XYZ file of N, CA and C in Angstrom:
513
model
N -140.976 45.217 81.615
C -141.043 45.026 80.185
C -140.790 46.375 79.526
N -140.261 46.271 79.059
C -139.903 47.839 77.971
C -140.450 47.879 76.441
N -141.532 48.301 76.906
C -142.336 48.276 75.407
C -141.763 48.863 74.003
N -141.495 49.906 74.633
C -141.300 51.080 73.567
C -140.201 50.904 72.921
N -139.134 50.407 73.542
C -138.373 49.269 72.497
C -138.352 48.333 71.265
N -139.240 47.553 72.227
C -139.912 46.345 71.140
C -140.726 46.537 69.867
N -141.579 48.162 70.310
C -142.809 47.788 69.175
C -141.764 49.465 68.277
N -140.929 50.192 68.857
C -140.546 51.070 67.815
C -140.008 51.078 66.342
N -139.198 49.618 65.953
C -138.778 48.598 64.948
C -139.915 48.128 64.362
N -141.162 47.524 64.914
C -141.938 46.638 64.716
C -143.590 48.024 63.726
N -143.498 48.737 64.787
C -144.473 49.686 64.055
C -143.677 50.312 63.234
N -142.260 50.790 62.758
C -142.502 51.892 61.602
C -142.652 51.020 60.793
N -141.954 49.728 60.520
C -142.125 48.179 59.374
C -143.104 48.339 59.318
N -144.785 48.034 60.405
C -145.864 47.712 60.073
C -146.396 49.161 59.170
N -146.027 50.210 59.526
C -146.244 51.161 58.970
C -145.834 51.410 57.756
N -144.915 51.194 57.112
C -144.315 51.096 55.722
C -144.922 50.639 54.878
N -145.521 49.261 55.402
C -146.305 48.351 54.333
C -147.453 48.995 54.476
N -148.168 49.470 55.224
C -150.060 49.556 55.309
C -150.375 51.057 55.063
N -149.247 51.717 55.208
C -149.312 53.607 54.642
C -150.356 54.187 56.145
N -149.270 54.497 57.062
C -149.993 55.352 57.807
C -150.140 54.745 58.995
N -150.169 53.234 59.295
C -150.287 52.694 60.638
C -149.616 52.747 61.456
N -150.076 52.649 63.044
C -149.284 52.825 63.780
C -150.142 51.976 65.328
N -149.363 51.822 65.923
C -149.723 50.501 66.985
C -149.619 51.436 68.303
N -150.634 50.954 68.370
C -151.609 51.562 70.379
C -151.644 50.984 71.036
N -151.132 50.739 72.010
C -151.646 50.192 73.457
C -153.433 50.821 73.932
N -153.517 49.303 73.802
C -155.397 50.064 74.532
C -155.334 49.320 76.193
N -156.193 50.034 76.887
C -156.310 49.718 78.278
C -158.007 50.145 78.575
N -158.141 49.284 79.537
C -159.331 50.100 80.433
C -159.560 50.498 81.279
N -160.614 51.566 81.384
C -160.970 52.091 82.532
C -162.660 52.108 82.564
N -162.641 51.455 83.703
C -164.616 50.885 83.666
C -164.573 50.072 82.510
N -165.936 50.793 82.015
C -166.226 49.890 80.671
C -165.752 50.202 79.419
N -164.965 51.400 80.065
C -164.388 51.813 78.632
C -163.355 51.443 77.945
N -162.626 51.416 76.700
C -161.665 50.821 76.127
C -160.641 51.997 75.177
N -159.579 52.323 76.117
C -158.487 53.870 75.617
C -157.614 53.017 74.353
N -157.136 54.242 73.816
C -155.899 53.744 73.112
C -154.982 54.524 72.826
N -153.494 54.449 73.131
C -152.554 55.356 73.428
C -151.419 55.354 72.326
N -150.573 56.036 71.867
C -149.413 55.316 71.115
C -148.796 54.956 71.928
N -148.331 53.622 71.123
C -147.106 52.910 71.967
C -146.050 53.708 72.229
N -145.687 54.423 71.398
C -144.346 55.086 71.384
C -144.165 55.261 72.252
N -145.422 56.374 73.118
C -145.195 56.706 74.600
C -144.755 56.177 75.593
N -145.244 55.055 75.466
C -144.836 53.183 76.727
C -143.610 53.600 76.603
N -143.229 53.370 77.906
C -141.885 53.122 78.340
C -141.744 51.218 78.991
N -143.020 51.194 79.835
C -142.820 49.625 80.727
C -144.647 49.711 80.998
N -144.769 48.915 81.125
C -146.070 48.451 82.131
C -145.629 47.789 83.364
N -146.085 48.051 84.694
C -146.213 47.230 86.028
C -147.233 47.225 86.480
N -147.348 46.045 87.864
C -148.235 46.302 88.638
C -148.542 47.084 89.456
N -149.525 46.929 89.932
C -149.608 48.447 90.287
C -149.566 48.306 92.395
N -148.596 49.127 92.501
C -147.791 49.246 93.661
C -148.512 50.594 94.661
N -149.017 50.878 95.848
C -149.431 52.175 96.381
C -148.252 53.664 96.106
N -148.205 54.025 95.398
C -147.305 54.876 95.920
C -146.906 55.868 97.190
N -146.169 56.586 97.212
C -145.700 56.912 98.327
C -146.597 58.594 98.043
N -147.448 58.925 98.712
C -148.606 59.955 98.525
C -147.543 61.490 99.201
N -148.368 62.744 98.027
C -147.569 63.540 98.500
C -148.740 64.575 98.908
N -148.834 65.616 100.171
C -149.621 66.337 100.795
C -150.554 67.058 99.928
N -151.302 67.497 100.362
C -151.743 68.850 99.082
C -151.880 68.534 97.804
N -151.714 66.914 97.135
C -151.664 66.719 95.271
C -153.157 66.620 95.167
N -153.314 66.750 94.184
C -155.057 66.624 93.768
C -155.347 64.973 93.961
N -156.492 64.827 94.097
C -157.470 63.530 94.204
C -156.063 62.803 92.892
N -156.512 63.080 91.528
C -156.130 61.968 90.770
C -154.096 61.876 90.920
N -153.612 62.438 91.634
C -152.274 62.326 91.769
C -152.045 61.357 92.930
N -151.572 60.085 92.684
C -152.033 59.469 93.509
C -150.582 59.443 95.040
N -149.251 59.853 93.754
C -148.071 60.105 94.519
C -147.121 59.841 93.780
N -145.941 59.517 94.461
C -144.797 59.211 93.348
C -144.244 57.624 93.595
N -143.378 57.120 92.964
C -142.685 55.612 92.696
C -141.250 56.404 92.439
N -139.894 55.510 93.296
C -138.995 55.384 92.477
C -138.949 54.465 91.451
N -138.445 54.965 90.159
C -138.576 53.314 89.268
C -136.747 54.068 89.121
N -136.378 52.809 89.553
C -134.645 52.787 89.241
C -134.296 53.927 89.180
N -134.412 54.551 90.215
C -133.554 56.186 90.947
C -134.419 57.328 90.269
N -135.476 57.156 89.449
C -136.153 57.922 88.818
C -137.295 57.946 89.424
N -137.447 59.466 90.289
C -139.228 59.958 90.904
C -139.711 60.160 90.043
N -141.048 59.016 89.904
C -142.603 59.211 88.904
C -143.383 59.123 89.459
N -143.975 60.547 89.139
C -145.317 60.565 89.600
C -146.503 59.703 88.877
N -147.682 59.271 89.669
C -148.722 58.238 89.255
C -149.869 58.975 89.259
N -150.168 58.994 88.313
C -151.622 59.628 87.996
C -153.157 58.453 87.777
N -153.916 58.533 88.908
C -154.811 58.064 88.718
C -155.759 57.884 87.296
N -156.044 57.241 86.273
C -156.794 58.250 85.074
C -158.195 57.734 85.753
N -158.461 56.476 86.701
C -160.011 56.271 86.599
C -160.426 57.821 87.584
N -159.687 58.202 88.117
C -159.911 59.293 89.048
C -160.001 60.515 88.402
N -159.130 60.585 87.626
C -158.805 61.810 86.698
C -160.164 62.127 85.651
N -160.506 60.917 85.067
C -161.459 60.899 84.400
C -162.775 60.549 84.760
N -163.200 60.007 86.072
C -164.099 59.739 86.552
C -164.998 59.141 86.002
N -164.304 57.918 85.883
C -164.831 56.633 85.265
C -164.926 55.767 86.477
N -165.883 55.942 87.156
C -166.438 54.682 88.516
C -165.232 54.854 89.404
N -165.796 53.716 90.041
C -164.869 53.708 91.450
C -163.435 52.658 91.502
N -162.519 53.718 91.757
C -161.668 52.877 91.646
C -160.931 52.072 92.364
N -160.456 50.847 91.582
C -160.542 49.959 93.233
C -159.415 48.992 92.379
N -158.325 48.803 93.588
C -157.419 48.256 93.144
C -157.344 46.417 93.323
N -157.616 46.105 91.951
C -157.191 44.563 91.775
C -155.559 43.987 91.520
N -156.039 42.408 91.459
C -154.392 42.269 90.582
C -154.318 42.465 89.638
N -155.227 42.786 88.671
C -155.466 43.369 86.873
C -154.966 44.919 86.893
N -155.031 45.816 87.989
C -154.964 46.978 88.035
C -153.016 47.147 87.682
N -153.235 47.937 86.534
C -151.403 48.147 86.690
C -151.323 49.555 86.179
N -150.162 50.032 85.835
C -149.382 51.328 86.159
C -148.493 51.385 84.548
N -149.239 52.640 83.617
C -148.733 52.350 82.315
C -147.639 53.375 82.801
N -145.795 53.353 82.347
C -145.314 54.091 82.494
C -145.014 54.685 81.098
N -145.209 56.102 81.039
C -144.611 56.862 79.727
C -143.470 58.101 79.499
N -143.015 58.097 78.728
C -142.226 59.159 78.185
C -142.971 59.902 78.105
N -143.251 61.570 77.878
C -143.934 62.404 77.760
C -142.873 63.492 78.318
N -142.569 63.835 76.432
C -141.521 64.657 76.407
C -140.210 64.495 77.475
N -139.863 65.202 78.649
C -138.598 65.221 78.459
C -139.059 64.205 80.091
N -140.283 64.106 80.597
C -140.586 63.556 82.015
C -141.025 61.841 81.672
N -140.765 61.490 83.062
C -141.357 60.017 83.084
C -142.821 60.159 84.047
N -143.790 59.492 83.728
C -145.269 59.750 84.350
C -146.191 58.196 84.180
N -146.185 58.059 85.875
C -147.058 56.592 85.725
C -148.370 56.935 85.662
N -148.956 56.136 84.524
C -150.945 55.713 84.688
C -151.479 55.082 85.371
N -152.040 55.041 86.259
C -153.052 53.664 86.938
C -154.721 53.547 85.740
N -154.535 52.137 85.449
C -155.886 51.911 84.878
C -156.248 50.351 85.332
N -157.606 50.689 84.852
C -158.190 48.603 84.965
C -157.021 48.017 84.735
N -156.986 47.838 83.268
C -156.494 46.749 82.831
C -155.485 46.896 81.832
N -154.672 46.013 80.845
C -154.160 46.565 79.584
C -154.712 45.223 78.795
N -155.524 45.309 77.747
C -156.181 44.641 77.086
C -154.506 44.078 75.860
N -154.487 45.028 75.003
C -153.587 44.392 73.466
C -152.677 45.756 73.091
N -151.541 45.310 72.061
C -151.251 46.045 71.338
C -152.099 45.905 69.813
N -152.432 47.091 68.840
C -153.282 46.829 67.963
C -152.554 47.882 67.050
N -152.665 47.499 65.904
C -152.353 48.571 65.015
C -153.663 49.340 63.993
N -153.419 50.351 63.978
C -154.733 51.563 63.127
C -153.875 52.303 62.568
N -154.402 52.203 61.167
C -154.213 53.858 60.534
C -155.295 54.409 60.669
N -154.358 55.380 60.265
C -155.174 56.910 60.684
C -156.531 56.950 60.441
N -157.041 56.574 58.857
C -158.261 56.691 58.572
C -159.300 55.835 59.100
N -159.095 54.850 60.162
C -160.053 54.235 61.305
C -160.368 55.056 62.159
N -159.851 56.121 62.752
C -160.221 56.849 63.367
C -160.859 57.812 63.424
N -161.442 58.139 63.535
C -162.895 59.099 62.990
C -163.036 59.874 64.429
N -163.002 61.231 64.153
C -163.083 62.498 64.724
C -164.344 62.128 66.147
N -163.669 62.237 67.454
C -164.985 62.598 68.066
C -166.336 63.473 68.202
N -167.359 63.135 68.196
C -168.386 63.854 68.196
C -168.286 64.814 69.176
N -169.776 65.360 69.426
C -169.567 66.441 70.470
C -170.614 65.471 71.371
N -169.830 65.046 72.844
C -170.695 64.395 73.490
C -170.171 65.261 74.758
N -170.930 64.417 75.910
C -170.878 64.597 77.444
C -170.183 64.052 77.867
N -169.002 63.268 77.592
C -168.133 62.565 78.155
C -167.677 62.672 79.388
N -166.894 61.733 79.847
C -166.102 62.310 81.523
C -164.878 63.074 81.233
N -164.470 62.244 79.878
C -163.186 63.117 79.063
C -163.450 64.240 78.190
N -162.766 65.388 78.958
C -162.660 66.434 77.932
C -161.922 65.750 76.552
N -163.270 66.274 75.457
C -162.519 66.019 74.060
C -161.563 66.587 73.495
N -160.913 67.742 73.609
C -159.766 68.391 73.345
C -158.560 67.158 73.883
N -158.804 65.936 74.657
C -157.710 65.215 74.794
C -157.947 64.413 74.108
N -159.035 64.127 72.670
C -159.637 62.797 72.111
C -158.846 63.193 70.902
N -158.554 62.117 70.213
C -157.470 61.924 68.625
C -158.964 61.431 67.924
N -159.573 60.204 68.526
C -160.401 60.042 67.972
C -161.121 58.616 68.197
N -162.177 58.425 67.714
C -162.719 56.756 68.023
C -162.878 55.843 66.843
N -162.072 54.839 67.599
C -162.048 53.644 66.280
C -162.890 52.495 66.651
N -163.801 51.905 65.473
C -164.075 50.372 65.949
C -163.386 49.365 65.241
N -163.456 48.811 66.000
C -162.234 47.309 65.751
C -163.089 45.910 66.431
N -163.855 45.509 65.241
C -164.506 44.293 65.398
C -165.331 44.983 66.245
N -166.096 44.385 67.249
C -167.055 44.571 68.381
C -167.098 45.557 69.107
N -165.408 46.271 69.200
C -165.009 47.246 70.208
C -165.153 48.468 69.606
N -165.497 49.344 70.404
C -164.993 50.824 70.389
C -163.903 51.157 71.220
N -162.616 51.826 70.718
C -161.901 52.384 71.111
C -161.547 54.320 71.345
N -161.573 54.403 72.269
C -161.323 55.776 72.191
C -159.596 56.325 72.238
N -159.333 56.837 71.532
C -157.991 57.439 70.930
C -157.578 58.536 71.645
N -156.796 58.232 72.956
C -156.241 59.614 73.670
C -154.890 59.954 72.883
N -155.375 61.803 73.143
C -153.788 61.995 72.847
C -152.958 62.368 74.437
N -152.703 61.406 74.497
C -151.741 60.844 75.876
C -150.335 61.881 76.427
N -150.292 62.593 75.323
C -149.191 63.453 75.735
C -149.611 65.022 75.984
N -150.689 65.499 75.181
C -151.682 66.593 75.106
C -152.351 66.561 76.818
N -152.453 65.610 76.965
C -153.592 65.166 78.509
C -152.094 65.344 79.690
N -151.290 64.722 79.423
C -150.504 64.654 80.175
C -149.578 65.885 80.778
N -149.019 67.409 79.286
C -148.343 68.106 79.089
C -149.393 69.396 79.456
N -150.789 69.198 80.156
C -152.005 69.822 80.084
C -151.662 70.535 81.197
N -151.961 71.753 81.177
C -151.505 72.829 83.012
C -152.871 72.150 83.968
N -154.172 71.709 83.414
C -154.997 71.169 84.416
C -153.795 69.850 85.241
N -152.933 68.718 84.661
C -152.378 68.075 84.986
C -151.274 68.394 86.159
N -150.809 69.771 85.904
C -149.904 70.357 87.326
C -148.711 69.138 87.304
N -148.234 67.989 86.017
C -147.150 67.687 86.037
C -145.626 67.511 85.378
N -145.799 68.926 83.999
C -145.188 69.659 83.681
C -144.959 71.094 84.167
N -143.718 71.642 83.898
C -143.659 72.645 83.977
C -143.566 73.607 82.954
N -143.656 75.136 82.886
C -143.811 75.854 81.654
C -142.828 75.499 81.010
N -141.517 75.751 80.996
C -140.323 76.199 80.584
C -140.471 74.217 79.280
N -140.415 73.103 79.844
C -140.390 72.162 79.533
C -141.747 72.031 78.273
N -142.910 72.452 78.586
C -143.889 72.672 78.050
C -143.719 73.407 76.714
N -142.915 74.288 76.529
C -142.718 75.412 75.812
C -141.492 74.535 74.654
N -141.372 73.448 75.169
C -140.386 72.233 73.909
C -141.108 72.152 73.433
């Protein structure tokens, strides 16, 4: 499925009319509930073992060809150490753009696309999280839910991540 297609037409429209909105992919990990820009989506799949490379950290789980293109898969329940992670058939593999690289996610689940402006989102506090907040945009509630607001490309383009390089970084 090629997301980032579909919803790039669909969110700046929704955005035009509502001043400021913009549509997230939310997913989970444990009990928690992320939310990413779509923009980033490239595809969602299931989630496949990848092919593991020596020496990568715990949350690198390895790489995937996706159509002649090596992507690396980054664990986030690992990364973020959100419980144990354990692969179901719900478990899939968000793939994103991030800047000039392609980079797969493993999470629970992918719940919805949702749209927020900006002013739903309200600044994270200063907590204990598993996530460093320097990667938080911010937390929104939406009906019942709390969502937490990664900035998905900040986390991703991060030297703790080891899957950029400077020169690319420096775009």
């Amino acid at each position: 499925m090629m997301v980032q297609e579909q919803h790039a037409t669909k969110g700046k429209a929704a955005g035009d009319e509502g001043g400021h909105a913009q549509e997230y992919l939310t997913y989970t990990l444990g009990p928690e509930e992320y939310a990413i820009d779509i923009l980033k989506v490239q595809e969602i799949r299931g989630y496949e073992p990848p092919t593991t490379i020596a020496n990568a950290p715990d949350f690198l789980k390895g790489v995937i060809n996706l159509r002649g293109t090596i992507v690396p898969i980054v664990d986030l329940r690992i990364k973020f150490n959100v419980g144990k992670a354990d692969y179901t058939p719900f478990t899939v593999v968000i793939i994103l753009n991030i800047g000039s690289r392609v980079v797969g996610i493993v999470v629970d689940s992918v719940s919805d696309v949702t749209m927020l402006r900006q002013e739903q989102i309200r600044p994270a506090p200063e907590f204990a999280a598993t996530v460093d907040t320097k990667y938080i945009n911010g937390l929104c509630t939406l009906d019942e839910r709390m969502l937490i607001v990664v900035d998905i490309e900040r986390l991703m383009l991060s030297s703790e991540m080891a899957l950029v390089d400077a020169a690319q970084h420096a775009q």
